[in-house]
Coordinates of C-alpha atoms and ligand atoms in Angstrom, one line a residue:
M1462 CA -55.3 1.8 -42.0
H1463 CA -55.4 5.5 -41.5
R1464 CA -57.4 6.8 -38.5
Y1465 CA -60.1 8.5 -40.7
E1466 CA -60.4 5.5 -42.9
L1467 CA -60.8 3.2 -39.9
E1468 CA -63.5 5.4 -38.4
A1469 CA -65.4 5.7 -41.8
F1470 CA -65.1 2.0 -42.3
F1471 CA -66.5 0.9 -38.9
T1472 CA -69.2 3.7 -39.0
Q1473 CA -70.3 2.5 -42.4
I1474 CA -70.5 -1.1 -41.3
A1475 CA -72.6 -0.1 -38.3
A1476 CA -75.0 2.0 -40.5
Y1477 CA -75.2 -0.9 -43.0
A1478 CA -76.0 -3.4 -40.2
A1479 CA -78.8 -1.3 -38.8
K1480 CA -80.4 -0.8 -42.2
R1481 CA -80.1 -4.5 -43.0
R1482 CA -81.8 -5.6 -39.8
L1483 CA -84.5 -2.9 -40.0
G1484 CA -85.4 -4.4 -43.4
D1485 CA -85.7 -8.0 -42.2
K1486 CA -89.4 -7.9 -41.8
D1487 CA -90.2 -6.7 -45.3
R1488 CA -87.6 -8.6 -47.3
K1489 CA -88.6 -11.7 -49.2
H1490 CA -87.8 -14.7 -47.1
R1491 CA -85.7 -16.4 -49.8
P1492 CA -82.4 -15.7 -51.6
N1493 CA -82.9 -13.9 -54.9
A1494 CA -79.9 -15.6 -56.5
S1495 CA -79.0 -19.2 -56.9
Y1496 CA -75.7 -20.8 -55.9
A1497 CA -74.6 -20.9 -59.5
D1498 CA -75.4 -17.1 -59.9
M1499 CA -73.5 -16.4 -56.7
L1500 CA -70.4 -18.2 -57.8
E1501 CA -70.3 -15.8 -60.6
R1502 CA -71.2 -12.7 -58.5
M1503 CA -68.7 -13.5 -55.8
R1504 CA -65.8 -13.9 -58.1
L1505 CA -62.8 -12.7 -56.2
P1506 CA -60.7 -10.0 -57.8
L1507 CA -57.2 -11.4 -57.1
S1508 CA -55.3 -8.3 -58.0
N1509 CA -51.8 -7.4 -57.2
D1510 CA -52.6 -4.2 -55.4
G1511 CA -55.8 -5.0 -53.6
M1512 CA -58.5 -2.3 -53.2
P1513 CA -59.3 0.4 -50.7
V1514 CA -61.3 -0.8 -47.7
L1515 CA -64.5 1.3 -48.4
E1516 CA -64.6 0.0 -52.0
M1517 CA -64.1 -3.5 -50.7
L1518 CA -66.9 -3.1 -48.2
S1519 CA -69.4 -1.8 -50.7
R1520 CA -68.5 -4.5 -53.2
L1521 CA -68.8 -7.3 -50.6
T1522 CA -72.2 -6.2 -49.4
Q1523 CA -73.5 -5.6 -53.0
Q1524 CA -72.2 -8.8 -54.3
A1525 CA -73.3 -11.0 -51.4
E1526 CA -76.8 -9.5 -50.7
P1527 CA -78.8 -11.3 -53.5
G1528 CA -77.5 -14.7 -52.3
L1529 CA -78.2 -14.2 -48.6
G1530 CA -80.8 -16.4 -46.9
A1531 CA -83.4 -14.6 -44.7
M1532 CA -82.3 -16.4 -41.6
T1533 CA -82.7 -13.3 -39.4
G1534 CA -86.2 -12.7 -40.7
P1535 CA -89.3 -13.2 -38.5
R1536 CA -90.9 -15.6 -40.9
F1537 CA -87.9 -17.9 -41.4
F1538 CA -89.1 -21.3 -40.1
G1539 CA -86.5 -23.6 -41.8
W1540 CA -84.4 -26.1 -39.8
V1541 CA -84.0 -24.8 -36.3
I1542 CA -82.3 -21.5 -36.7
G1543 CA -82.3 -18.7 -34.1
G1544 CA -82.4 -15.1 -35.1
S1545 CA -78.8 -14.0 -34.4
N1546 CA -80.1 -11.3 -32.1
P1547 CA -78.4 -7.8 -32.7
V1548 CA -77.2 -7.9 -29.1
G1549 CA -75.3 -11.1 -29.6
V1550 CA -74.1 -9.8 -33.0
A1551 CA -72.7 -6.7 -31.3
A1552 CA -70.9 -8.8 -28.7
D1553 CA -69.5 -10.9 -31.4
W1554 CA -68.2 -7.8 -33.2
L1555 CA -66.6 -6.7 -30.0
T1556 CA -65.0 -10.2 -29.7
S1557 CA -63.4 -9.6 -33.1
V1558 CA -62.6 -6.0 -32.4
W1559 CA -60.8 -7.1 -29.3
G1560 CA -59.2 -9.9 -31.3
Q1561 CA -59.3 -12.3 -28.5
N1562 CA -58.0 -15.9 -28.8
V1563 CA -59.6 -17.7 -25.9
A1564 CA -57.3 -20.7 -25.7
N1565 CA -56.1 -19.9 -22.2
H1566 CA -56.8 -17.7 -19.2
L1567 CA -53.4 -15.9 -19.3
A1568 CA -53.8 -14.6 -22.9
S1569 CA -57.3 -13.3 -22.2
P1570 CA -58.5 -13.3 -18.6
A1571 CA -61.7 -11.4 -19.8
A1572 CA -62.6 -14.0 -22.5
A1573 CA -61.8 -16.9 -20.2
A1574 CA -63.9 -15.4 -17.3
A1575 CA -66.8 -14.6 -19.7
E1576 CA -67.0 -18.3 -20.5
E1577 CA -66.7 -19.4 -16.9
V1578 CA -69.5 -17.1 -15.6
S1579 CA -71.7 -17.6 -18.7
G1580 CA -71.3 -21.4 -18.3
K1581 CA -72.4 -21.1 -14.6
A1582 CA -75.4 -19.1 -15.7
L1583 CA -76.3 -21.7 -18.3
L1584 CA -76.2 -24.4 -15.6
D1585 CA -78.5 -22.2 -13.4
L1586 CA -80.9 -21.5 -16.3
M1587 CA -81.3 -25.1 -17.3
E1588 CA -81.0 -26.4 -13.8
L1589 CA -78.1 -28.8 -14.5
P1590 CA -75.6 -30.0 -11.9
R1591 CA -73.6 -26.9 -10.8
E1592 CA -70.3 -28.9 -10.7
S1593 CA -70.5 -29.5 -14.5
S1594 CA -67.8 -28.1 -16.8
V1595 CA -68.9 -26.3 -20.0
G1596 CA -67.0 -26.2 -23.3
F1597 CA -67.9 -23.5 -25.8
V1598 CA -68.0 -25.1 -29.2
T1599 CA -69.3 -24.3 -32.7
G1600 CA -72.6 -26.2 -32.7
A1601 CA -74.5 -29.1 -31.1
T1602 CA -72.7 -31.5 -33.4
M1603 CA -69.4 -30.6 -31.9
A1604 CA -70.9 -30.4 -28.4
S1605 CA -72.1 -34.0 -28.7
F1606 CA -68.8 -35.1 -30.2
T1607 CA -67.0 -33.5 -27.2
C1608 CA -69.4 -35.0 -24.6
L1609 CA -69.2 -38.4 -26.2
A1610 CA -65.4 -38.3 -26.2
A1611 CA -65.5 -37.7 -22.4
A1612 CA -68.0 -40.5 -22.2
R1613 CA -65.7 -42.9 -24.1
S1614 CA -62.8 -42.0 -21.9
E1615 CA -64.7 -42.5 -18.7
V1616 CA -66.5 -45.8 -19.5
L1617 CA -63.2 -47.3 -20.7
L1618 CA -61.3 -46.1 -17.6
C1619 CA -64.0 -47.7 -15.4
V1620 CA -63.0 -51.1 -16.9
G1621 CA -59.3 -50.4 -16.6
W1622 CA -58.5 -49.1 -20.1
D1623 CA -56.8 -45.7 -20.3
I1624 CA -57.7 -44.5 -23.8
E1625 CA -55.5 -41.4 -23.5
T1626 CA -52.4 -43.6 -23.3
K1627 CA -53.5 -46.9 -24.9
G1628 CA -55.6 -45.6 -27.7
I1629 CA -58.8 -47.1 -29.2
F1630 CA -57.3 -50.1 -30.9
G1631 CA -57.7 -53.2 -28.8
A1632 CA -60.0 -51.4 -26.2
P1633 CA -62.9 -53.3 -24.7
P1634 CA -65.9 -52.9 -27.0
I1635 CA -68.4 -50.2 -26.0
T1636 CA -72.1 -50.6 -26.6
I1637 CA -74.0 -47.5 -27.7
V1638 CA -77.7 -47.4 -26.9
L1639 CA -79.9 -44.7 -28.5
G1640 CA -83.4 -44.0 -29.8
E1641 CA -83.9 -45.0 -33.4
E1642 CA -84.8 -41.4 -34.3
A1643 CA -81.6 -39.8 -32.7
H1644 CA -80.5 -36.8 -34.7
S1645 CA -78.1 -37.5 -37.6
T1646 CA -75.3 -35.4 -35.9
I1647 CA -75.2 -38.0 -33.1
F1648 CA -74.2 -40.6 -35.6
A1649 CA -71.6 -38.2 -37.0
G1650 CA -70.1 -37.6 -33.6
L1651 CA -70.0 -41.4 -33.0
K1652 CA -68.3 -41.9 -36.4
Y1653 CA -65.6 -39.4 -35.5
L1654 CA -65.0 -41.3 -32.3
G1655 CA -64.6 -44.7 -34.0
F1656 CA -68.1 -46.1 -33.6
G1657 CA -70.0 -47.7 -36.4
D1658 CA -73.4 -49.3 -36.9
A1659 CA -72.2 -52.6 -35.5
N1660 CA -71.6 -50.9 -32.1
I1661 CA -75.0 -49.2 -31.9
V1662 CA -78.3 -50.6 -30.5
K1663 CA -81.3 -48.7 -31.7
V1664 CA -84.3 -48.5 -29.4
A1665 CA -88.0 -48.3 -30.6
V1666 CA -89.7 -44.9 -30.3
D1667 CA -93.4 -43.8 -30.0
G1668 CA -95.4 -41.9 -32.6
N1669 CA -93.7 -38.6 -31.6
G1670 CA -90.2 -40.1 -31.8
A1671 CA -89.6 -40.5 -28.1
M1672 CA -87.9 -43.7 -26.8
Y1673 CA -90.2 -46.2 -25.1
A1674 CA -88.7 -46.6 -21.6
A1675 CA -89.6 -50.3 -21.7
A1676 CA -87.7 -50.8 -25.0
F1677 CA -84.7 -48.9 -23.6
A1678 CA -84.8 -51.1 -20.5
E1679 CA -84.8 -54.2 -22.6
A1680 CA -81.9 -53.0 -24.8
M1681 CA -79.9 -52.1 -21.7
E1682 CA -80.6 -55.5 -20.1
K1683 CA -79.0 -57.2 -23.0
A1684 CA -76.1 -54.9 -23.3
T1685 CA -72.7 -56.0 -21.9
G1686 CA -69.4 -54.2 -21.1
P1687 CA -69.0 -50.5 -21.1
I1688 CA -72.2 -48.6 -22.2
I1689 CA -72.9 -45.1 -23.5
A1690 CA -76.7 -44.3 -23.7
I1691 CA -77.8 -41.3 -25.7
A1692 CA -81.2 -39.7 -25.2
Q1693 CA -82.8 -36.6 -26.8
A1694 CA -84.5 -33.4 -25.6
G1695 CA -86.3 -32.0 -28.6
H1696 CA -86.8 -34.2 -31.6
I1697 CA -85.9 -32.4 -34.8
N1698 CA -89.4 -33.1 -36.4
S1699 CA -91.7 -33.2 -33.5
G1700 CA -89.9 -31.6 -30.5
A1701 CA -90.5 -34.8 -28.5
F1702 CA -88.5 -35.6 -25.3
D1703 CA -87.3 -39.0 -24.2
P1704 CA -88.5 -40.1 -20.7
F1705 CA -85.4 -39.1 -18.9
T1706 CA -86.2 -40.1 -15.3
D1707 CA -86.7 -43.7 -16.3
I1708 CA -83.9 -43.7 -18.8
A1709 CA -81.4 -42.2 -16.3
R1710 CA -82.5 -44.8 -13.6
I1711 CA -81.9 -47.7 -15.9
A1712 CA -78.6 -46.3 -17.2
K1713 CA -77.3 -45.7 -13.7
A1714 CA -78.2 -49.2 -12.7
K1715 CA -76.1 -50.5 -15.5
G1716 CA -73.2 -48.2 -14.8
A1717 CA -73.7 -46.5 -18.2
W1718 CA -72.8 -42.9 -19.2
L1719 CA -76.0 -41.1 -20.2
H1720 CA -75.7 -38.2 -22.7
I1721 CA -78.6 -36.0 -23.8
D1722 CA -78.7 -34.2 -27.1
G1723 CA -80.7 -31.1 -26.3
A1724 CA -79.7 -28.8 -29.1
F1725 CA -82.8 -26.7 -28.7
G1726 CA -85.1 -28.7 -26.5
L1727 CA -82.9 -28.5 -23.3
W1728 CA -83.9 -24.8 -23.2
A1729 CA -87.4 -26.0 -22.2
R1730 CA -85.9 -26.5 -18.7
A1731 CA -85.4 -22.7 -18.5
T1732 CA -89.2 -22.1 -18.6
P1733 CA -91.9 -22.6 -16.0
T1734 CA -94.3 -23.6 -18.8
H1735 CA -92.3 -26.4 -20.5
R1736 CA -89.8 -27.4 -17.8
H1737 CA -91.8 -30.6 -17.2
L1738 CA -90.8 -31.9 -20.6
G1739 CA -87.2 -32.1 -19.6
E1740 CA -87.8 -33.5 -16.2
G1741 CA -85.1 -35.9 -15.1
A1742 CA -82.6 -34.5 -17.7
D1743 CA -80.4 -33.3 -14.9
L1744 CA -79.7 -36.9 -13.9
A1745 CA -77.6 -37.4 -17.1
D1746 CA -73.8 -37.3 -17.3
S1747 CA -73.5 -34.9 -20.2
W1748 CA -75.6 -32.6 -22.4
S1749 CA -75.2 -30.8 -25.7
V1750 CA -77.1 -27.6 -26.3
D1751 CA -76.9 -24.7 -28.8
G1752 CA -76.7 -21.0 -28.1
H1753 CA -77.4 -20.1 -31.7
K1754 CA -80.8 -21.7 -31.5
W1755 CA -82.9 -20.7 -28.5
L1756 CA -80.5 -18.2 -26.9
Q1757 CA -80.4 -16.3 -30.3
T1758 CA -76.6 -15.8 -30.3
P1759 CA -75.0 -15.5 -33.7
Y1760 CA -73.5 -18.6 -35.3
D1761 CA -71.4 -20.4 -34.2
C1762 CA -72.1 -21.1 -30.5
A1763 CA -73.0 -24.2 -28.5
Y1764 CA -72.2 -25.8 -25.2
A1765 CA -70.7 -29.2 -24.3
I1766 CA -71.7 -29.7 -20.7
V1767 CA -70.2 -32.5 -18.7
R1768 CA -71.0 -33.5 -15.1
H1769 CA -67.5 -35.1 -14.7
R1770 CA -65.1 -32.2 -15.2
E1771 CA -62.0 -34.4 -15.0
A1772 CA -63.3 -36.8 -17.8
H1773 CA -64.1 -33.7 -19.9
A1774 CA -60.7 -32.2 -19.6
R1775 CA -58.9 -35.6 -19.9
A1776 CA -60.6 -36.1 -23.3
M1777 CA -59.9 -32.6 -24.6
R1778 CA -56.8 -31.1 -22.9
I1779 CA -53.9 -30.1 -25.2
P1780 CA -50.8 -30.0 -23.1
A1781 CA -47.8 -28.1 -24.4
S1782 CA -44.8 -26.6 -22.6
Y1783 CA -45.4 -23.1 -24.1
L1784 CA -49.1 -23.1 -22.9
P1785 CA -50.0 -22.0 -19.4
G1786 CA -51.6 -24.7 -17.3
A1787 CA -54.9 -24.3 -15.5
G1788 CA -53.4 -23.8 -12.0
D1789 CA -54.6 -21.6 -9.2
G1790 CA -58.3 -22.4 -9.8
A1791 CA -58.2 -20.7 -13.2
R1792 CA -60.0 -22.4 -16.0
N1793 CA -58.4 -22.9 -19.4
P1794 CA -61.1 -22.7 -22.0
S1795 CA -59.3 -25.0 -24.4
D1796 CA -59.3 -27.8 -21.8
Y1797 CA -63.0 -28.5 -22.7
V1798 CA -63.2 -28.2 -26.5
P1799 CA -61.5 -29.9 -29.5
E1800 CA -59.8 -26.7 -30.7
L1801 CA -56.9 -24.6 -29.3
S1802 CA -57.3 -21.3 -31.1
R1803 CA -60.8 -20.1 -31.6
R1804 CA -63.1 -17.1 -31.1
A1805 CA -64.2 -16.1 -27.6
R1806 CA -67.8 -17.3 -27.7
G1807 CA -68.4 -16.4 -24.1
F1808 CA -69.0 -12.7 -24.8
A1809 CA -72.0 -13.3 -27.1
T1810 CA -73.4 -15.8 -24.6
W1811 CA -72.8 -13.4 -21.7
A1812 CA -74.5 -10.5 -23.6
M1813 CA -77.6 -12.5 -24.6
I1814 CA -78.1 -13.8 -21.0
A1815 CA -77.5 -10.3 -19.6
H1816 CA -79.9 -8.8 -22.2
L1817 CA -82.8 -11.3 -22.1
G1818 CA -82.5 -12.3 -18.4
R1819 CA -84.2 -15.4 -16.9
K1820 CA -87.7 -14.1 -17.7
G1821 CA -86.9 -12.9 -21.1
I1822 CA -85.5 -16.3 -22.1
A1823 CA -88.4 -18.2 -20.6
D1824 CA -91.0 -15.8 -22.1
M1825 CA -89.5 -16.1 -25.6
I1826 CA -89.5 -19.9 -25.5
T1827 CA -93.0 -20.0 -24.2
R1828 CA -94.2 -17.6 -26.9
H1829 CA -92.5 -19.7 -29.6
C1830 CA -94.3 -22.8 -28.4
A1831 CA -97.7 -20.9 -28.4
L1832 CA -96.9 -19.7 -31.9
A1833 CA -96.3 -23.3 -33.0
R1834 CA -99.7 -24.3 -31.6
R1835 CA -101.2 -21.4 -33.5
F1836 CA -99.7 -22.7 -36.7
A1837 CA -101.1 -26.2 -36.0
Q1838 CA -104.6 -24.8 -35.4
R1839 CA -104.6 -22.6 -38.6
L1840 CA -103.1 -25.3 -40.9
G1841 CA -104.8 -28.3 -39.3
A1842 CA -108.3 -26.8 -39.9
E1843 CA -107.8 -27.0 -43.7
P1844 CA -109.0 -30.1 -45.6
G1845 CA -106.1 -32.2 -46.8
V1846 CA -103.6 -30.7 -44.3
E1847 CA -102.4 -33.0 -41.5
I1848 CA -100.4 -32.1 -38.5
L1849 CA -98.4 -35.3 -38.0
N1850 CA -96.8 -34.6 -34.6
D1851 CA -98.0 -33.9 -31.2
V1852 CA -97.0 -30.2 -31.0
V1853 CA -95.3 -30.3 -27.6
L1854 CA -92.7 -27.6 -28.3
N1855 CA -91.9 -25.3 -31.2
Q1856 CA -91.6 -27.9 -34.1
L1857 CA -94.3 -29.0 -36.5
A1858 CA -94.4 -31.8 -39.1
V1859 CA -97.1 -31.0 -41.6
A1860 CA -98.3 -33.0 -44.7
F1861 CA -100.3 -31.4 -47.5
G1862 CA -102.1 -34.2 -49.3
D1863 CA -99.6 -36.9 -50.5
D1864 CA -95.8 -36.7 -50.6
R1865 CA -95.6 -35.2 -54.1
Q1866 CA -98.2 -32.5 -53.1
T1867 CA -96.3 -31.7 -49.9
Q1868 CA -93.1 -31.3 -51.9
A1869 CA -94.8 -29.1 -54.4
T1870 CA -96.4 -27.0 -51.6
I1871 CA -92.9 -26.5 -50.0
A1872 CA -91.5 -25.5 -53.4
R1873 CA -94.3 -22.9 -53.9
V1874 CA -93.9 -21.5 -50.4
Q1875 CA -90.1 -21.1 -51.0
Q1876 CA -90.6 -19.5 -54.4
D1877 CA -93.3 -17.1 -53.0
G1878 CA -90.9 -15.9 -50.3
V1879 CA -93.5 -14.7 -47.7
C1880 CA -91.9 -17.1 -45.3
F1881 CA -89.3 -19.9 -45.5
V1882 CA -89.8 -23.6 -44.6
G1883 CA -88.0 -26.8 -45.5
G1884 CA -88.9 -30.4 -45.8
A1885 CA -87.9 -33.8 -44.5
Q1886 CA -88.8 -37.4 -44.5
W1887 CA -90.4 -38.7 -41.3
R1888 CA -91.9 -42.0 -40.6
G1889 CA -92.1 -42.9 -44.3
R1890 CA -93.7 -39.6 -45.3
Q1891 CA -92.7 -36.3 -46.8
I1892 CA -93.3 -33.5 -44.4
M1893 CA -93.0 -29.7 -44.3
R1894 CA -91.1 -28.9 -41.2
I1895 CA -91.9 -25.7 -39.4
S1896 CA -89.6 -24.5 -36.6
V1897 CA -90.5 -21.3 -34.6
C1898 CA -87.2 -20.1 -33.3
N1899 CA -86.8 -16.4 -34.0
E1900 CA -87.2 -13.9 -31.2
N1901 CA -89.0 -11.4 -33.6
T1902 CA -91.7 -13.8 -34.8
T1903 CA -95.2 -12.5 -33.9
E1904 CA -98.7 -13.9 -34.2
A1905 CA -99.2 -11.7 -37.3
D1906 CA -96.1 -13.4 -38.9
V1907 CA -97.6 -16.8 -38.2
D1908 CA -101.0 -15.8 -39.7
I1909 CA -99.4 -14.3 -42.8
S1910 CA -97.2 -17.4 -43.2
A1911 CA -100.0 -19.9 -42.6
E1912 CA -102.0 -18.0 -45.3
A1913 CA -99.1 -18.2 -47.7
M1914 CA -98.8 -22.0 -47.1
L1915 CA -102.6 -22.5 -47.6
K1916 CA -102.5 -20.5 -50.8
A1917 CA -99.6 -22.7 -52.0
W1918 CA -101.6 -25.8 -51.0
A1919 CA -104.7 -24.6 -52.8
A1920 CA -102.7 -24.0 -56.0
V1921 CA -101.1 -27.5 -55.7
R1922 CA -104.4 -29.2 -55.0
S1923 CA -106.2 -27.6 -58.0
A1924 CA -103.2 -28.2 -60.4
Ligands
PLP2757 C1 -81.7 -32.4 -31.9 C2 -80.6 -31.8 -32.7 N1 -79.3 -32.2 -32.4 C3 -78.3 -31.7 -33.1 C4 -78.4 -30.7 -34.0 C5 -77.2 -30.1 -34.7 O1 -77.0 -28.8 -34.2 P1 -75.9 -27.9 -34.9 O2 -76.4 -27.7 -36.3 O3 -75.9 -26.7 -34.1 O4 -74.6 -28.6 -34.9 C6 -79.7 -30.2 -34.3 C7 -79.9 -29.2 -35.3 O5 -81.0 -28.8 -35.6 C8 -80.8 -30.8 -33.6 O6 -82.1 -30.4 -33.8

């Protein structure tokens, strides 16, 4: 690319990015085009000669725009999606500009060091054991997979089975003990590792989806052989936390490995206001947590944190004669994740922690939880609207009349586009799930959104 063309190209992208983000607040919180429309619009001109970069850029933005979800908008409450903060986006751009492959410390000392120091800061922020190793992965799904691979390796080694040399076939059976409302991605991770329903014991949970400590104790009492126990910090529908102190004590007494899925909830430990919810979580052996949720980094970014560094590396390391080892105290990033080549996620994490600081992170999480309670007050005051969960964190499960009416209300809200929410089935009921997880969401955004939801509900009720 010619120098002037390169300058114009990058300048134009930066100008576009600023304009796009400045418009987040006023844009409809829904895509304007359907998937079928977008397949048509995104048709790829597979020409012989290609096209000039500026033309390509303008085509890509124009063609994609109508089908973009408003995930960076302040009234996006679907799933649990952080706002891809511009600071993290900029650091991610730099990562691509620098073109860093973070597989090993020799190829990119800066990228490897950014991961190491950011990892240490994460342990500090969430008050987890400082000796833990941190792998930078795509999402909490892969983080749990990675942690559970380390768990599998360690619990088998403890009974004399070296899975790295002997493999899984013929290994002593492992019992998995988890809450019956564990997140679906935990079951995915277990499936990738060779576990099926027959290996899993599900423990009863309370009305908010948190495991009963007594039921966990009973399940553990009956379990034999190597055990992996899995608990949860932040239930996807209710935000509930399992009773970690009791669970960890029981797990330890049985010699079990305890993993905690804390995709968003583990961040509660970084706040003075909600730290108590995650009390005892530091007693576990491994943790999965997302950066792209409550740290607001862009997708994809999550952390597989393991107390036992050697088990973590044993499960993940990819030895090859052409790759530098991790000697002299240097950490090879690929020793702690399933991939060799990947983007250097440490820079965006470094940037977000540096930008927000300890107080900025804590204040944002505290504010989101207060906004969730504000939603509950506004919606719960309306006849026919039920808040089904105890709003302990940033998640709400709301019913508008019966299941059919709740579905119809969600559809109307989505169509209206003032805000975005999704639905789910929980405890035999259709719910609207609201997640407050965008740094830019204000009280006014909650009020406008609650009004839009109640307007949709009124229309459904009178239909
Ligand atoms: C509790 C919990 N675990 C795991 C996940 C999966 O996270 P990811 O989509 O980042 O893989 C989520 C996503 O919302 C979650 O809420």
